[in-house]
Coordinates of C-alpha atoms in Angstrom, one line a residue:
M4 CA 0.0 0.0 0.0
A5 CA 1.1 3.5 -0.7
A6 CA 1.4 6.0 2.1
K7 CA -1.6 8.0 1.2
G8 CA -1.7 11.4 2.9
F9 CA 2.0 11.8 3.1
K10 CA 2.7 15.4 2.1
Y11 CA 6.2 14.6 1.0
E12 CA 6.8 17.7 -1.0
E13 CA 6.0 20.0 2.0
F14 CA 8.0 17.8 4.4
A15 CA 11.1 17.8 2.0
Q16 CA 10.9 21.5 1.7
N17 CA 10.8 21.9 5.5
L18 CA 13.8 19.7 5.9
A19 CA 15.8 21.7 3.4
A20 CA 14.8 24.9 5.1
Q21 CA 15.9 23.6 8.6
A22 CA 19.2 22.6 7.1
Q23 CA 20.1 26.1 6.1
D24 CA 21.0 27.0 9.7
L25 CA 23.1 23.9 10.2
V26 CA 25.5 24.2 7.1
P27 CA 29.0 24.9 8.4
A28 CA 29.8 28.6 8.5
D29 CA 33.0 28.2 6.5
F30 CA 31.2 26.7 3.4
S31 CA 31.1 28.9 0.4
P32 CA 27.7 29.8 -1.1
E33 CA 28.0 27.2 -3.7
E34 CA 28.9 24.6 -1.1
R35 CA 26.0 25.6 1.1
Q36 CA 23.6 25.2 -1.8
Y37 CA 24.9 21.9 -2.7
V38 CA 24.2 20.6 0.9
I39 CA 20.7 22.0 0.9
N40 CA 19.9 20.9 -2.7
T41 CA 21.2 17.4 -2.1
L42 CA 19.2 16.9 1.1
G43 CA 16.1 18.4 -0.4
N44 CA 16.3 16.3 -3.7
F45 CA 17.0 13.0 -2.0
S46 CA 14.2 13.7 0.6
M47 CA 11.8 14.5 -2.3
M48 CA 12.6 11.4 -4.3
A49 CA 12.3 9.1 -1.2
G50 CA 9.1 10.7 -0.1
K51 CA 7.6 10.4 -3.6
A52 CA 8.5 6.7 -3.8
L53 CA 7.1 6.1 -0.2
A54 CA 3.9 8.0 -1.0
E55 CA 3.2 6.4 -4.4
D56 CA 4.7 2.9 -4.5
K57 CA 1.8 0.5 -3.7
N58 CA 4.1 -2.3 -3.0
L59 CA 5.6 -0.6 0.1
P60 CA 3.7 -1.5 3.3
F61 CA 4.4 1.8 5.2
D62 CA 2.1 4.3 6.7
V63 CA 2.5 8.0 6.9
D64 CA 4.4 8.0 10.1
T65 CA 6.9 5.4 9.0
S66 CA 7.4 7.1 5.7
T67 CA 8.0 10.3 7.4
Y68 CA 10.6 8.7 9.6
I69 CA 12.4 7.0 6.7
T70 CA 12.5 10.3 4.8
Q71 CA 13.9 12.1 7.8
I72 CA 16.7 9.5 8.1
I73 CA 17.6 10.0 4.5
A74 CA 17.6 13.8 5.0
E75 CA 19.9 13.6 8.0
W76 CA 22.4 11.3 6.4
S77 CA 22.3 13.3 3.2
F78 CA 23.2 16.3 5.1
H79 CA 26.1 14.7 7.1
K80 CA 27.6 12.9 4.1
S81 CA 27.3 15.8 1.7
V82 CA 29.3 17.9 4.3
D83 CA 31.8 15.1 4.5
V84 CA 32.2 14.8 0.7
I85 CA 32.7 18.6 0.4
R86 CA 35.4 18.5 3.2
S87 CA 37.0 15.4 1.8
G88 CA 38.8 17.1 -1.0
I89 CA 37.2 14.8 -3.6
P90 CA 36.9 16.4 -6.9
R91 CA 33.5 18.2 -7.5
A92 CA 32.6 16.1 -10.5
N93 CA 32.5 13.0 -8.1
W94 CA 30.3 14.3 -5.3
D95 CA 27.1 13.3 -6.9
G96 CA 28.2 9.8 -7.5
V97 CA 29.1 9.2 -4.0
M98 CA 25.9 10.8 -2.6
Q99 CA 23.6 8.7 -5.0
K100 CA 25.1 5.5 -3.7
I101 CA 24.6 6.6 -0.2
A102 CA 21.0 7.8 -0.7
Y103 CA 20.1 4.4 -2.6
T104 CA 21.8 2.4 0.3
I105 CA 19.7 4.3 2.9
F106 CA 16.5 3.7 1.2
E107 CA 17.0 0.0 0.5
V108 CA 18.4 -0.8 4.0
A109 CA 15.5 1.3 5.6
K110 CA 12.8 -0.5 3.5
Q111 CA 14.2 -3.9 4.6
A112 CA 14.6 -3.0 8.2
F113 CA 11.1 -1.4 8.6
S114 CA 9.5 -4.1 6.7
Q115 CA 11.0 -6.6 9.1
K116 CA 9.7 -4.5 12.0
M117 CA 13.2 -4.3 13.6
P118 CA 13.6 -2.3 16.9
N119 CA 14.3 1.4 16.2
E120 CA 17.7 1.3 17.8
Q121 CA 18.7 -1.7 15.7
I122 CA 17.4 0.0 12.4
I123 CA 19.4 3.2 13.2
E124 CA 22.5 1.2 13.9
I125 CA 22.2 -0.8 10.7
I126 CA 21.7 2.1 8.6
E127 CA 24.6 4.0 10.1
H128 CA 26.8 0.9 9.5
H129 CA 25.8 0.7 5.8
V130 CA 26.1 4.4 5.3
N131 CA 29.6 4.5 6.4
K132 CA 30.5 1.3 4.5
T133 CA 29.0 2.7 1.3
Y134 CA 30.8 6.0 1.8
V135 CA 34.3 4.2 2.2
D136 CA 33.5 1.8 -0.6
A137 CA 32.8 4.8 -2.9
I138 CA 36.0 6.6 -1.9
T139 CA 38.0 3.4 -2.4
E140 CA 36.5 3.1 -5.9
L141 CA 37.7 6.5 -6.7
K142 CA 41.2 5.6 -5.6
D143 CA 41.1 2.4 -7.6
K144 CA 40.2 4.4 -10.7
G145 CA 43.1 6.8 -10.2
I146 CA 40.8 9.7 -9.5
I147 CA 42.2 10.3 -6.1
D148 CA 45.5 9.0 -4.4
E149 CA 45.7 6.8 -1.2
S150 CA 46.4 9.7 1.1
L151 CA 43.3 11.6 -0.1
M152 CA 41.3 8.5 0.2
E153 CA 42.3 8.1 3.9
Y154 CA 41.6 11.8 4.6
A155 CA 38.3 11.6 3.0
A156 CA 37.4 8.3 4.9
S157 CA 38.2 10.2 8.2
Q158 CA 35.5 12.8 7.7
S159 CA 32.4 12.5 10.0
N160 CA 30.3 15.6 10.3
M161 CA 27.9 13.6 12.5
N162 CA 30.6 13.0 15.1
K163 CA 31.8 16.7 14.9
M164 CA 28.3 17.9 15.6
A165 CA 27.8 15.5 18.4
Q166 CA 31.1 16.9 19.9
E167 CA 29.9 20.5 19.4
M168 CA 26.5 19.6 21.0
Q169 CA 28.4 18.1 24.0
A170 CA 30.6 21.3 24.4
Q171 CA 27.5 23.6 24.1
A172 CA 25.5 21.6 26.6
Q173 CA 28.4 21.6 29.1
A174 CA 29.0 25.3 28.7
Q175 CA 25.3 26.1 29.3
A176 CA 25.2 24.0 32.4
Q177 CA 28.4 25.5 33.8
G178 CA 27.2 28.9 33.1
A179 CA 24.0 28.4 34.7
Q180 CA 25.7 26.8 37.8
V181 CA 28.1 29.8 38.0
A182 CA 25.5 32.4 37.7
A183 CA 23.2 30.7 40.2
D184 CA 26.2 30.3 42.6
G185 CA 27.2 33.9 42.2
A186 CA 23.7 35.2 42.7
I187 CA 23.3 33.1 45.8
A188 CA 26.6 34.0 47.3
D189 CA 25.9 37.8 46.7
G190 CA 22.4 37.5 48.1
Q191 CA 23.2 39.0 51.5
N192 CA 24.2 42.2 49.8
L193 CA 20.8 42.7 48.1
P194 CA 18.6 45.4 49.6
Q195 CA 16.0 43.7 51.9
V196 CA 13.1 46.1 51.5
A197 CA 9.9 45.8 49.5
Q198 CA 8.6 48.4 47.2
G199 CA 7.1 51.4 49.2
S200 CA 8.4 50.1 52.5
T201 CA 11.4 50.4 54.8
E202 CA 10.7 47.1 56.4
P203 CA 12.6 44.0 55.3
A204 CA 10.7 42.0 52.7
K205 CA 8.9 39.0 54.0
A206 CA 9.3 35.7 52.3
E207 CA 6.2 33.9 51.3
P208 CA 5.6 30.4 52.5
P209 CA 7.6 27.7 50.5
G210 CA 5.7 26.5 47.5
V211 CA 3.4 29.4 47.1
E212 CA 5.7 31.8 45.0
S213 CA 3.7 33.4 42.3
K214 CA 4.7 32.9 38.7
A215 CA 5.5 36.6 38.5
L216 CA 7.9 36.3 41.4
K217 CA 9.7 33.4 39.8
L218 CA 10.1 35.2 36.4
A219 CA 11.3 38.3 38.3
T220 CA 13.9 36.3 40.0
V221 CA 15.0 34.8 36.8
A222 CA 15.3 38.4 35.5
M223 CA 17.6 39.2 38.4
L224 CA 19.6 36.2 37.6
L225 CA 20.0 37.2 33.9
N226 CA 20.9 40.7 34.8
R227 CA 24.0 39.3 36.4
M228 CA 25.0 37.3 33.5
N229 CA 27.0 38.3 30.4
Q230 CA 24.3 39.9 28.3
D231 CA 25.6 38.1 25.1
R232 CA 24.3 34.9 26.6
V233 CA 20.9 36.1 27.9
Q234 CA 19.0 35.3 24.7
T235 CA 20.2 31.7 24.7
F236 CA 18.3 31.2 28.0
L237 CA 15.3 33.3 27.0
D238 CA 14.9 31.1 23.9
R239 CA 14.0 28.3 26.2
F240 CA 11.1 30.1 27.6
D241 CA 7.5 30.4 26.6
E242 CA 7.3 33.5 24.4
N243 CA 5.0 35.4 26.8
D244 CA 7.1 34.4 29.8
A245 CA 10.2 35.6 27.9
Q246 CA 8.6 38.9 27.3
D247 CA 7.7 39.3 30.9
V248 CA 11.3 38.5 32.0
V249 CA 12.7 41.1 29.7
K250 CA 10.3 43.7 31.2
Y251 CA 11.4 42.7 34.7
M252 CA 15.0 43.0 33.7
K253 CA 14.4 46.7 32.9
I254 CA 13.0 47.6 36.3
P255 CA 15.7 49.6 38.3
D256 CA 14.7 48.6 41.7
L257 CA 13.9 44.9 40.9
T258 CA 15.8 43.4 43.8
Q259 CA 14.0 45.8 46.3
R260 CA 10.6 44.6 44.9
V261 CA 11.3 40.9 45.0
G262 CA 12.9 40.9 48.4
V263 CA 16.1 39.0 49.2
E264 CA 14.5 36.0 51.0
N265 CA 12.0 35.3 48.1
A266 CA 14.8 35.7 45.6
M267 CA 17.2 33.4 47.6
R268 CA 14.6 30.7 47.7
C269 CA 13.9 30.8 44.0
L270 CA 17.6 30.9 43.3
Q271 CA 18.2 27.9 45.5
E272 CA 15.4 26.1 43.5
I273 CA 17.2 26.9 40.3
K274 CA 20.5 25.5 41.7
M275 CA 18.8 22.4 43.0
N276 CA 17.3 21.6 39.7
L277 CA 20.7 21.7 37.9
P278 CA 22.0 18.2 37.2
K279 CA 23.7 16.6 40.2
A280 CA 26.6 14.3 39.9
S281 CA 24.5 11.5 41.2
D282 CA 22.0 12.0 38.5
L283 CA 24.6 11.6 35.8
A284 CA 25.1 7.9 36.3
P285 CA 24.3 6.0 33.0
I286 CA 21.8 3.9 34.7
K287 CA 19.9 6.9 36.1
V288 CA 19.9 8.6 32.7
V289 CA 18.5 5.4 31.2
K290 CA 15.8 5.3 33.8
K291 CA 15.0 8.9 33.2
I292 CA 14.6 8.4 29.4
K293 CA 12.6 5.2 29.9
N294 CA 10.2 7.1 32.2
F295 CA 9.7 9.7 29.6
A296 CA 9.3 7.3 26.7
S297 CA 6.9 5.0 28.6
K298 CA 4.1 7.5 28.2
Y299 CA 4.0 7.1 24.5
S300 CA 3.5 4.3 21.9
E301 CA 6.4 3.5 19.4
K302 CA 4.8 5.5 16.7
E303 CA 4.1 8.5 18.9
L304 CA 7.7 8.4 20.1
E305 CA 9.0 8.3 16.5
T306 CA 6.9 11.4 15.8
L307 CA 8.1 13.3 18.8
L308 CA 11.8 12.6 17.8
I309 CA 11.3 13.4 14.2
K310 CA 13.3 16.6 14.3
E311 CA 15.9 15.3 16.7
R312 CA 19.5 14.4 15.7
I313 CA 20.5 10.8 15.0
G314 CA 22.4 10.7 18.3
V315 CA 19.5 11.8 20.3
K316 CA 17.2 9.0 18.7
R317 CA 20.0 6.4 19.4
L318 CA 20.2 7.6 23.0
V319 CA 16.4 7.2 23.4
F320 CA 16.0 3.9 21.6
T321 CA 19.0 2.3 23.3
A322 CA 17.6 3.3 26.6
L323 CA 14.3 1.4 25.9
E324 CA 16.5 -1.7 25.5
D325 CA 17.9 -1.0 29.0
K326 CA 21.2 0.0 27.6
Y327 CA 23.2 3.2 27.5
Y328 CA 24.5 4.8 24.3
E329 CA 28.1 5.2 25.1
N330 CA 28.8 7.8 22.4
I331 CA 27.1 10.6 24.4
P332 CA 28.7 11.5 27.8
P333 CA 26.3 11.1 30.8
K334 CA 26.3 14.8 31.5
V335 CA 25.2 15.7 28.0
A336 CA 22.7 12.7 28.0
S337 CA 21.1 13.9 31.2
I338 CA 20.7 17.5 29.7
V339 CA 19.1 15.9 26.5
A340 CA 16.7 13.9 28.6
T341 CA 15.6 17.0 30.5
H342 CA 15.2 18.8 27.1
L343 CA 12.9 16.0 25.8
I344 CA 11.0 15.9 28.9
N345 CA 10.4 19.7 28.9
S346 CA 9.7 20.0 25.1
V347 CA 6.4 17.9 25.2

């Protein structure tokens, strides 16, 4: 049966649009366009086949997932091909072999109803093998030499992005920890009077802080941070909440209005919610992810993860097998797990 209702053209266009922000900054305009066009074209062709081939037993969700996998690997390997030093005339040949391999392996794997983690692992294995085989073929034909072949084979944009994600996540966690610690340490120096009063501000009973108070406390915290990094944190908020935080940040006597005891309690809560060392053990990360995933069916989980990177998908589906995906450090995995929980 064909996947009727699969709007593959719209989906392929959305994938190509998302890729524009991920193309390496050092690429030339022509190289950027090659990556985007390659991803878009392969996604479009795969989506069309999945939507119209009556011999394929896939529904819309599975067809969407397969197309997403093809798009992700088309992106990563096209970046690798460009960085490899392979002559431009040979880029398309390498990429066509990779796209065909992904499509055929994915069809077989999903038809056999393999576990998602196993499917992702098998596809990754065949993608890397096809890439190396294609480069080796170029060497055997005398198009490239052995040293260039080895250099090309060493390229892995997927691993590079995973390392960058790890570094970014660690930097954000450390920044939040330092900011919270600094604000708490300096808390005793904050004025302890409420607006319109000369008396010390009275803290509200634990657990009854208003949303406005919490947002105002966040504003106090952000005012103490490097302003270049404030937007990164605001992007994680609901749009309306972020606007309120910005308004609070502009209030000159914000600390007086909030009161030191209320602010201290909220800041302590922020600090307590940061990942603890004991929370970073792989077994606890696995449990955290399994608790999140247990609320959804396999199809619902695939849909939730459709925009996540391959490494995140592998982390989740490996956890469902009571195993830990070793390629992601526990600290980053814990942050990813928290991101998944908060994003739904």
